[in-house]
Amino acid sequence: MFDCDGVLVDSERIAARLQVALGAELGWPLSEDEVVGRFIGRSHAAIREQVADRLGAETAAVWAERFEELHREAVDAELAPVDGLMEALDAITLPTCVASSGSHDKMRHTLGRTGLYDRFAGRIYSATEVARGKPAPDLFLHAARSMGVEPAACVVVEDSGPGVRAARAAGMRAFGYAGGLTPAERLVGPGTVVFHDMRKLPALITEQ
C-alpha cells in the first residue's frame, strides 16, 4: 500500500510551501517544520478543522479553496514522481494499491499528471471513504478488505508520522520514506523500517 503525496508524487514540498504562504496571508504564520508536523499526512478535513479552530470556519473555508486552486496550478507546472519511484515500481512484483489522505479528484490530478494513474487504476483508496483519517487505521483496513488481503500480510509505504502510526495501528508493516520533508525520527517506531532511497524499497520489502 502506497501513500500518494510524498511517496508516489513529490507533492509535499509544494503543499508545504503553499500552506506556509496561506498562513502568512490569512493570519496564522507557520514555518515549514510546523506545517510538516501539523498538516502533512492529514486529510483535507482534518487540516480544515485545525484552521477553523485557530481562525474560524469562514477563514478555514477560504484557506481550503485557495489551497486547492494554488495546488492545482503548481502541480500542473512542476509536479514529478518521487525520485527513484519508477525503478522501485518496476521491481515490485506484489499486488499494489494506493491509500491516501487525499481525495479521489486530487489523486486523479496528481497521479494523472505524472503518468502514474493507470498503474493503480481501480486500486486507489481515499480517506474520504472512511470515518477517520490517518493516524487512525481505518483507511488501511478498508484498502486491505478491498484488496482481499489480511492486514498482517500488508506492507505500507508512508512518508508522514500520522501515516506510519496508522499502519502500525492497522497491524501492518510500515516502511517510512525519509527522503522527503518528514525527518526520519518522526517515522521511527515498532514494526517500521525507515529508508531514504526509494530505489532500495523492493529489496527492503523482500528482506524484512
PDB file of C-alpha atoms in Angstrom:
ATOM      1  CA  MET A   1       0.000   0.000   0.000  1.00  0.00           C
ATOM      2  CA  PHE A   2       1.444   3.313  -1.095  1.00  0.00           C
ATOM      3  CA  ASP A   3       0.567   6.670   0.308  1.00  0.00           C
ATOM      4  CA  CYS A   4       0.303   9.151  -2.567  1.00  0.00           C
ATOM      5  CA  ASP A   5       1.699  12.570  -1.661  1.00  0.00           C
ATOM      6  CA  GLY A   6       5.392  12.402  -0.875  1.00  0.00           C
ATOM      7  CA  VAL A   7       5.633   8.683  -1.672  1.00  0.00           C
ATOM      8  CA  LEU A   8       4.427   8.398  -5.271  1.00  0.00           C
ATOM      9  CA  VAL A   9       4.425  12.047  -6.287  1.00  0.00           C
ATOM     10  CA  ASP A  10       6.791  14.706  -4.963  1.00  0.00           C
ATOM     11  CA  SER A  11       3.958  16.983  -3.899  1.00  0.00           C
ATOM     12  CA  GLU A  12       4.575  17.511  -0.190  1.00  0.00           C
ATOM     13  CA  ARG A  13       7.174  20.210  -0.892  1.00  0.00           C
ATOM     14  CA  ILE A  14       4.600  22.025  -2.999  1.00  0.00           C
ATOM     15  CA  ALA A  15       1.890  21.617  -0.349  1.00  0.00           C
ATOM     16  CA  ALA A  16       4.130  22.797   2.495  1.00  0.00           C
ATOM     17  CA  ARG A  17       5.217  25.875   0.542  1.00  0.00           C
ATOM     18  CA  LEU A  18       1.599  26.778  -0.196  1.00  0.00           C
ATOM     19  CA  GLN A  19       0.453  26.209   3.385  1.00  0.00           C
ATOM     20  CA  VAL A  20       3.203  28.494   4.686  1.00  0.00           C
ATOM     21  CA  ALA A  21       2.162  31.176   2.181  1.00  0.00           C
ATOM     22  CA  LEU A  22      -1.537  30.856   3.038  1.00  0.00           C
ATOM     23  CA  GLY A  23      -0.795  31.014   6.744  1.00  0.00           C
ATOM     24  CA  ALA A  24       1.132  34.259   6.269  1.00  0.00           C
ATOM     25  CA  GLU A  25      -1.679  35.675   4.123  1.00  0.00           C
ATOM     26  CA  LEU A  26      -4.612  34.645   6.308  1.00  0.00           C
ATOM     27  CA  GLY A  27      -3.250  35.204   9.803  1.00  0.00           C
ATOM     28  CA  TRP A  28      -1.568  32.039  11.027  1.00  0.00           C
ATOM     29  CA  PRO A  29       2.208  32.348  10.475  1.00  0.00           C
ATOM     30  CA  LEU A  30       3.687  28.852  10.176  1.00  0.00           C
ATOM     31  CA  SER A  31       7.189  27.596   9.457  1.00  0.00           C
ATOM     32  CA  GLU A  32       7.711  24.690   7.059  1.00  0.00           C
ATOM     33  CA  ASP A  33       8.547  22.444  10.018  1.00  0.00           C
ATOM     34  CA  GLU A  34       5.287  23.409  11.738  1.00  0.00           C
ATOM     35  CA  VAL A  35       3.337  22.656   8.560  1.00  0.00           C
ATOM     36  CA  VAL A  36       5.020  19.248   8.312  1.00  0.00           C
ATOM     37  CA  GLY A  37       4.154  18.464  11.931  1.00  0.00           C
ATOM     38  CA  ARG A  38       0.574  19.714  11.793  1.00  0.00           C
ATOM     39  CA  PHE A  39      -0.633  19.049   8.245  1.00  0.00           C
ATOM     40  CA  ILE A  40       1.477  16.536   6.338  1.00  0.00           C
ATOM     41  CA  GLY A  41      -0.239  13.151   6.170  1.00  0.00           C
ATOM     42  CA  ARG A  42      -3.577  14.544   7.341  1.00  0.00           C
ATOM     43  CA  SER A  43      -6.819  14.663   5.372  1.00  0.00           C
ATOM     44  CA  HIS A  44      -8.181  17.917   3.973  1.00  0.00           C
ATOM     45  CA  ALA A  45     -10.973  17.733   6.553  1.00  0.00           C
ATOM     46  CA  ALA A  46      -8.510  17.413   9.428  1.00  0.00           C
ATOM     47  CA  ILE A  47      -6.440  20.352   8.161  1.00  0.00           C
ATOM     48  CA  ARG A  48      -9.542  22.474   7.688  1.00  0.00           C
ATOM     49  CA  GLU A  49     -10.625  21.662  11.239  1.00  0.00           C
ATOM     50  CA  GLN A  50      -7.277  22.847  12.605  1.00  0.00           C
ATOM     51  CA  VAL A  51      -7.510  26.097  10.644  1.00  0.00           C
ATOM     52  CA  ALA A  52     -11.106  26.627  11.800  1.00  0.00           C
ATOM     53  CA  ASP A  53     -10.117  26.123  15.440  1.00  0.00           C
ATOM     54  CA  ARG A  54      -7.432  28.787  15.009  1.00  0.00           C
ATOM     55  CA  LEU A  55      -9.027  31.311  12.628  1.00  0.00           C
ATOM     56  CA  GLY A  56     -12.720  30.429  12.384  1.00  0.00           C
ATOM     57  CA  ALA A  57     -14.818  28.465   9.918  1.00  0.00           C
ATOM     58  CA  GLU A  58     -15.098  31.267   7.349  1.00  0.00           C
ATOM     59  CA  THR A  59     -11.340  31.710   7.070  1.00  0.00           C
ATOM     60  CA  ALA A  60     -10.870  27.939   7.007  1.00  0.00           C
ATOM     61  CA  ALA A  61     -13.189  27.740   4.001  1.00  0.00           C
ATOM     62  CA  VAL A  62     -11.221  30.462   2.186  1.00  0.00           C
ATOM     63  CA  TRP A  63      -7.939  28.719   3.090  1.00  0.00           C
ATOM     64  CA  ALA A  64      -9.157  25.377   1.737  1.00  0.00           C
ATOM     65  CA  GLU A  65     -10.448  26.918  -1.504  1.00  0.00           C
ATOM     66  CA  ARG A  66      -7.259  28.907  -2.084  1.00  0.00           C
ATOM     67  CA  PHE A  67      -5.086  25.888  -1.349  1.00  0.00           C
ATOM     68  CA  GLU A  68      -6.946  23.718  -3.844  1.00  0.00           C
ATOM     69  CA  GLU A  69      -6.635  26.392  -6.539  1.00  0.00           C
ATOM     70  CA  LEU A  70      -2.938  27.086  -5.924  1.00  0.00           C
ATOM     71  CA  HIS A  71      -2.093  23.404  -5.552  1.00  0.00           C
ATOM     72  CA  ARG A  72      -3.671  22.540  -8.903  1.00  0.00           C
ATOM     73  CA  GLU A  73      -1.693  25.305 -10.611  1.00  0.00           C
ATOM     74  CA  ALA A  74       1.584  24.240  -9.000  1.00  0.00           C
ATOM     75  CA  VAL A  75       1.009  20.562  -9.801  1.00  0.00           C
ATOM     76  CA  ASP A  76       0.434  21.416 -13.448  1.00  0.00           C
ATOM     77  CA  ALA A  77       3.624  23.466 -13.525  1.00  0.00           C
ATOM     78  CA  GLU A  78       6.131  21.397 -11.572  1.00  0.00           C
ATOM     79  CA  LEU A  79       4.976  18.032 -10.184  1.00  0.00           C
ATOM     80  CA  ALA A  80       7.114  14.941 -10.783  1.00  0.00           C
ATOM     81  CA  PRO A  81       7.219  11.382  -9.411  1.00  0.00           C
ATOM     82  CA  VAL A  82       9.313  10.838  -6.290  1.00  0.00           C
ATOM     83  CA  ASP A  83      12.950  10.235  -7.220  1.00  0.00           C
ATOM     84  CA  GLY A  84      13.595   6.533  -7.835  1.00  0.00           C
ATOM     85  CA  LEU A  85       9.919   5.599  -7.700  1.00  0.00           C
ATOM     86  CA  MET A  86       9.603   4.279 -11.240  1.00  0.00           C
ATOM     87  CA  GLU A  87      12.534   1.922 -10.761  1.00  0.00           C
ATOM     88  CA  ALA A  88      11.006   0.703  -7.499  1.00  0.00           C
ATOM     89  CA  LEU A  89       7.574   0.078  -9.027  1.00  0.00           C
ATOM     90  CA  ASP A  90       9.098  -1.815 -11.933  1.00  0.00           C
ATOM     91  CA  ALA A  91      10.907  -4.122  -9.498  1.00  0.00           C
ATOM     92  CA  ILE A  92       7.985  -4.831  -7.136  1.00  0.00           C
ATOM     93  CA  THR A  93       6.026  -7.953  -8.080  1.00  0.00           C
ATOM     94  CA  LEU A  94       3.495  -7.946  -5.209  1.00  0.00           C
ATOM     95  CA  PRO A  95      -0.035  -6.591  -5.739  1.00  0.00           C
ATOM     96  CA  THR A  96      -0.095  -2.853  -5.056  1.00  0.00           C
ATOM     97  CA  CYS A  97      -2.626  -0.147  -4.251  1.00  0.00           C
ATOM     98  CA  VAL A  98      -2.794   3.478  -3.157  1.00  0.00           C
ATOM     99  CA  ALA A  99      -4.241   4.523   0.225  1.00  0.00           C
ATOM    100  CA  SER A 100      -4.088   8.280   0.655  1.00  0.00           C
ATOM    101  CA  SER A 101      -5.474  11.081   2.787  1.00  0.00           C
ATOM    102  CA  GLY A 102      -6.104  12.965  -0.455  1.00  0.00           C
ATOM    103  CA  SER A 103      -9.408  12.988  -2.300  1.00  0.00           C
ATOM    104  CA  HIS A 104     -10.008  10.957  -5.454  1.00  0.00           C
ATOM    105  CA  ASP A 105     -10.159  14.153  -7.505  1.00  0.00           C
ATOM    106  CA  LYS A 106      -6.792  15.247  -6.194  1.00  0.00           C
ATOM    107  CA  MET A 107      -5.217  11.842  -6.871  1.00  0.00           C
ATOM    108  CA  ARG A 108      -6.666  11.711 -10.375  1.00  0.00           C
ATOM    109  CA  HIS A 109      -4.928  15.006 -10.993  1.00  0.00           C
ATOM    110  CA  THR A 110      -1.547  14.308  -9.362  1.00  0.00           C
ATOM    111  CA  LEU A 111      -1.220  10.676 -10.447  1.00  0.00           C
ATOM    112  CA  GLY A 112      -2.533  11.527 -13.888  1.00  0.00           C
ATOM    113  CA  ARG A 113      -0.140  14.423 -14.281  1.00  0.00           C
ATOM    114  CA  THR A 114       2.840  12.173 -13.500  1.00  0.00           C
ATOM    115  CA  GLY A 115       1.732   9.220 -15.619  1.00  0.00           C
ATOM    116  CA  LEU A 116       1.062   7.013 -12.592  1.00  0.00           C
ATOM    117  CA  TYR A 117      -2.727   6.815 -12.572  1.00  0.00           C
ATOM    118  CA  ASP A 118      -3.011   3.872 -14.949  1.00  0.00           C
ATOM    119  CA  ARG A 119      -0.603   1.831 -12.802  1.00  0.00           C
ATOM    120  CA  PHE A 120      -3.077   1.907  -9.919  1.00  0.00           C
ATOM    121  CA  ALA A 121      -6.479   2.444 -11.567  1.00  0.00           C
ATOM    122  CA  GLY A 122      -9.168   0.502  -9.728  1.00  0.00           C
ATOM    123  CA  ARG A 123      -6.942   0.126  -6.658  1.00  0.00           C
ATOM    124  CA  ILE A 124      -6.955   3.681  -5.306  1.00  0.00           C
ATOM    125  CA  TYR A 125      -8.473   4.354  -1.886  1.00  0.00           C
ATOM    126  CA  SER A 126      -9.090   7.702  -0.214  1.00  0.00           C
ATOM    127  CA  ALA A 127      -9.648   8.808   3.374  1.00  0.00           C
ATOM    128  CA  THR A 128     -12.929  10.265   2.109  1.00  0.00           C
ATOM    129  CA  GLU A 129     -14.234   6.669   2.041  1.00  0.00           C
ATOM    130  CA  VAL A 130     -13.801   6.053   5.794  1.00  0.00           C
ATOM    131  CA  ALA A 131     -14.929   7.629   9.046  1.00  0.00           C
ATOM    132  CA  ARG A 132     -11.494   8.521  10.380  1.00  0.00           C
ATOM    133  CA  GLY A 133      -8.370   9.545   8.536  1.00  0.00           C
ATOM    134  CA  LYS A 134      -4.769   8.814   9.485  1.00  0.00           C
ATOM    135  CA  PRO A 135      -3.412   8.256  12.142  1.00  0.00           C
ATOM    136  CA  ALA A 136      -6.486   6.040  12.635  1.00  0.00           C
ATOM    137  CA  PRO A 137      -6.148   2.660  10.875  1.00  0.00           C
ATOM    138  CA  ASP A 138      -9.496   2.887   9.045  1.00  0.00           C
ATOM    139  CA  LEU A 139      -8.169   3.670   5.567  1.00  0.00           C
ATOM    140  CA  PHE A 140      -5.552   0.922   5.522  1.00  0.00           C
ATOM    141  CA  LEU A 141      -8.015  -1.642   6.864  1.00  0.00           C
ATOM    142  CA  HIS A 142     -10.529  -0.570   4.192  1.00  0.00           C
ATOM    143  CA  ALA A 143      -7.887  -0.949   1.483  1.00  0.00           C
ATOM    144  CA  ALA A 144      -6.888  -4.399   2.779  1.00  0.00           C
ATOM    145  CA  ARG A 145     -10.515  -5.588   2.738  1.00  0.00           C
ATOM    146  CA  SER A 146     -10.981  -4.216  -0.757  1.00  0.00           C
ATOM    147  CA  MET A 147      -7.821  -5.968  -1.959  1.00  0.00           C
ATOM    148  CA  GLY A 148      -8.803  -9.224  -0.218  1.00  0.00           C
ATOM    149  CA  VAL A 149      -5.625  -9.341   1.872  1.00  0.00           C
ATOM    150  CA  GLU A 150      -5.252  -9.837   5.627  1.00  0.00           C
ATOM    151  CA  PRO A 151      -3.794  -6.768   7.413  1.00  0.00           C
ATOM    152  CA  ALA A 152      -0.841  -8.763   8.758  1.00  0.00           C
ATOM    153  CA  ALA A 153       0.169  -9.600   5.182  1.00  0.00           C
ATOM    154  CA  CYS A 154       0.200  -5.945   4.098  1.00  0.00           C
ATOM    155  CA  VAL A 155       3.131  -3.580   3.747  1.00  0.00           C
ATOM    156  CA  VAL A 156       2.565   0.184   3.889  1.00  0.00           C
ATOM    157  CA  VAL A 157       4.900   2.788   2.393  1.00  0.00           C
ATOM    158  CA  GLU A 158       4.451   6.158   4.084  1.00  0.00           C
ATOM    159  CA  ASP A 159       6.310   9.428   4.485  1.00  0.00           C
ATOM    160  CA  SER A 160       4.488  11.003   7.441  1.00  0.00           C
ATOM    161  CA  GLY A 161       4.141  10.457  11.168  1.00  0.00           C
ATOM    162  CA  PRO A 162       0.343  10.026  11.003  1.00  0.00           C
ATOM    163  CA  GLY A 163       0.804   7.572   8.135  1.00  0.00           C
ATOM    164  CA  VAL A 164       3.237   5.232   9.870  1.00  0.00           C
ATOM    165  CA  ARG A 165       1.152   5.385  13.057  1.00  0.00           C
ATOM    166  CA  ALA A 166      -1.931   4.404  11.044  1.00  0.00           C
ATOM    167  CA  ALA A 167      -0.083   1.451   9.528  1.00  0.00           C
ATOM    168  CA  ARG A 168       1.055   0.239  12.934  1.00  0.00           C
ATOM    169  CA  ALA A 169      -2.463   0.662  14.323  1.00  0.00           C
ATOM    170  CA  ALA A 170      -3.747  -1.488  11.444  1.00  0.00           C
ATOM    171  CA  GLY A 171      -1.289  -4.260  12.315  1.00  0.00           C
ATOM    172  CA  MET A 172       0.704  -3.774   9.124  1.00  0.00           C
ATOM    173  CA  ARG A 173       4.431  -3.487   8.490  1.00  0.00           C
ATOM    174  CA  ALA A 174       5.421   0.101   7.760  1.00  0.00           C
ATOM    175  CA  PHE A 175       8.204   1.456   5.598  1.00  0.00           C
ATOM    176  CA  GLY A 176       8.852   5.101   6.393  1.00  0.00           C
ATOM    177  CA  TYR A 177      10.312   7.054   3.485  1.00  0.00           C
ATOM    178  CA  ALA A 178      12.551   9.768   4.916  1.00  0.00           C
ATOM    179  CA  GLY A 179      13.722  11.166   1.589  1.00  0.00           C
ATOM    180  CA  GLY A 180      11.129  13.941   1.671  1.00  0.00           C
ATOM    181  CA  LEU A 181      10.141  16.584   4.214  1.00  0.00           C
ATOM    182  CA  THR A 182       9.424  14.495   7.311  1.00  0.00           C
ATOM    183  CA  PRO A 183      12.547  13.897   9.446  1.00  0.00           C
ATOM    184  CA  ALA A 184      13.466  10.243   9.946  1.00  0.00           C
ATOM    185  CA  GLU A 185      12.996  10.463  13.709  1.00  0.00           C
ATOM    186  CA  ARG A 186       9.281  11.195  13.235  1.00  0.00           C
ATOM    187  CA  LEU A 187       8.871   7.927  11.327  1.00  0.00           C
ATOM    188  CA  VAL A 188      10.715   5.615  13.713  1.00  0.00           C
ATOM    189  CA  GLY A 189       8.677   3.107  15.703  1.00  0.00           C
ATOM    190  CA  PRO A 190       7.876  -0.582  16.208  1.00  0.00           C
ATOM    191  CA  GLY A 191       7.322  -2.587  13.051  1.00  0.00           C
ATOM    192  CA  THR A 192       8.703   0.247  10.944  1.00  0.00           C
ATOM    193  CA  VAL A 193      11.719   0.337   8.623  1.00  0.00           C
ATOM    194  CA  VAL A 194      12.948   3.850   7.822  1.00  0.00           C
ATOM    195  CA  PHE A 195      14.716   4.356   4.479  1.00  0.00           C
ATOM    196  CA  HIS A 196      15.913   7.295   2.369  1.00  0.00           C
ATOM    197  CA  ASP A 197      16.219   5.970  -1.206  1.00  0.00           C
ATOM    198  CA  MET A 198      13.075   4.773  -2.987  1.00  0.00           C
ATOM    199  CA  ARG A 199      15.190   2.556  -5.242  1.00  0.00           C
ATOM    200  CA  LYS A 200      16.008   0.384  -2.214  1.00  0.00           C
ATOM    201  CA  LEU A 201      12.363  -0.318  -1.345  1.00  0.00           C
ATOM    202  CA  PRO A 202      11.907  -3.565  -3.358  1.00  0.00           C
ATOM    203  CA  ALA A 203      14.906  -5.197  -1.662  1.00  0.00           C
ATOM    204  CA  LEU A 204      13.831  -3.968   1.780  1.00  0.00           C
ATOM    205  CA  ILE A 205      10.345  -5.470   1.346  1.00  0.00           C
ATOM    206  CA  THR A 206      11.889  -8.811   0.367  1.00  0.00           C
ATOM    207  CA  GLU A 207      14.385  -8.805   3.204  1.00  0.00           C
ATOM    208  CA  GLN A 208      12.054  -7.847   6.059  1.00  0.00           C
TER     209      GLN A 208
END
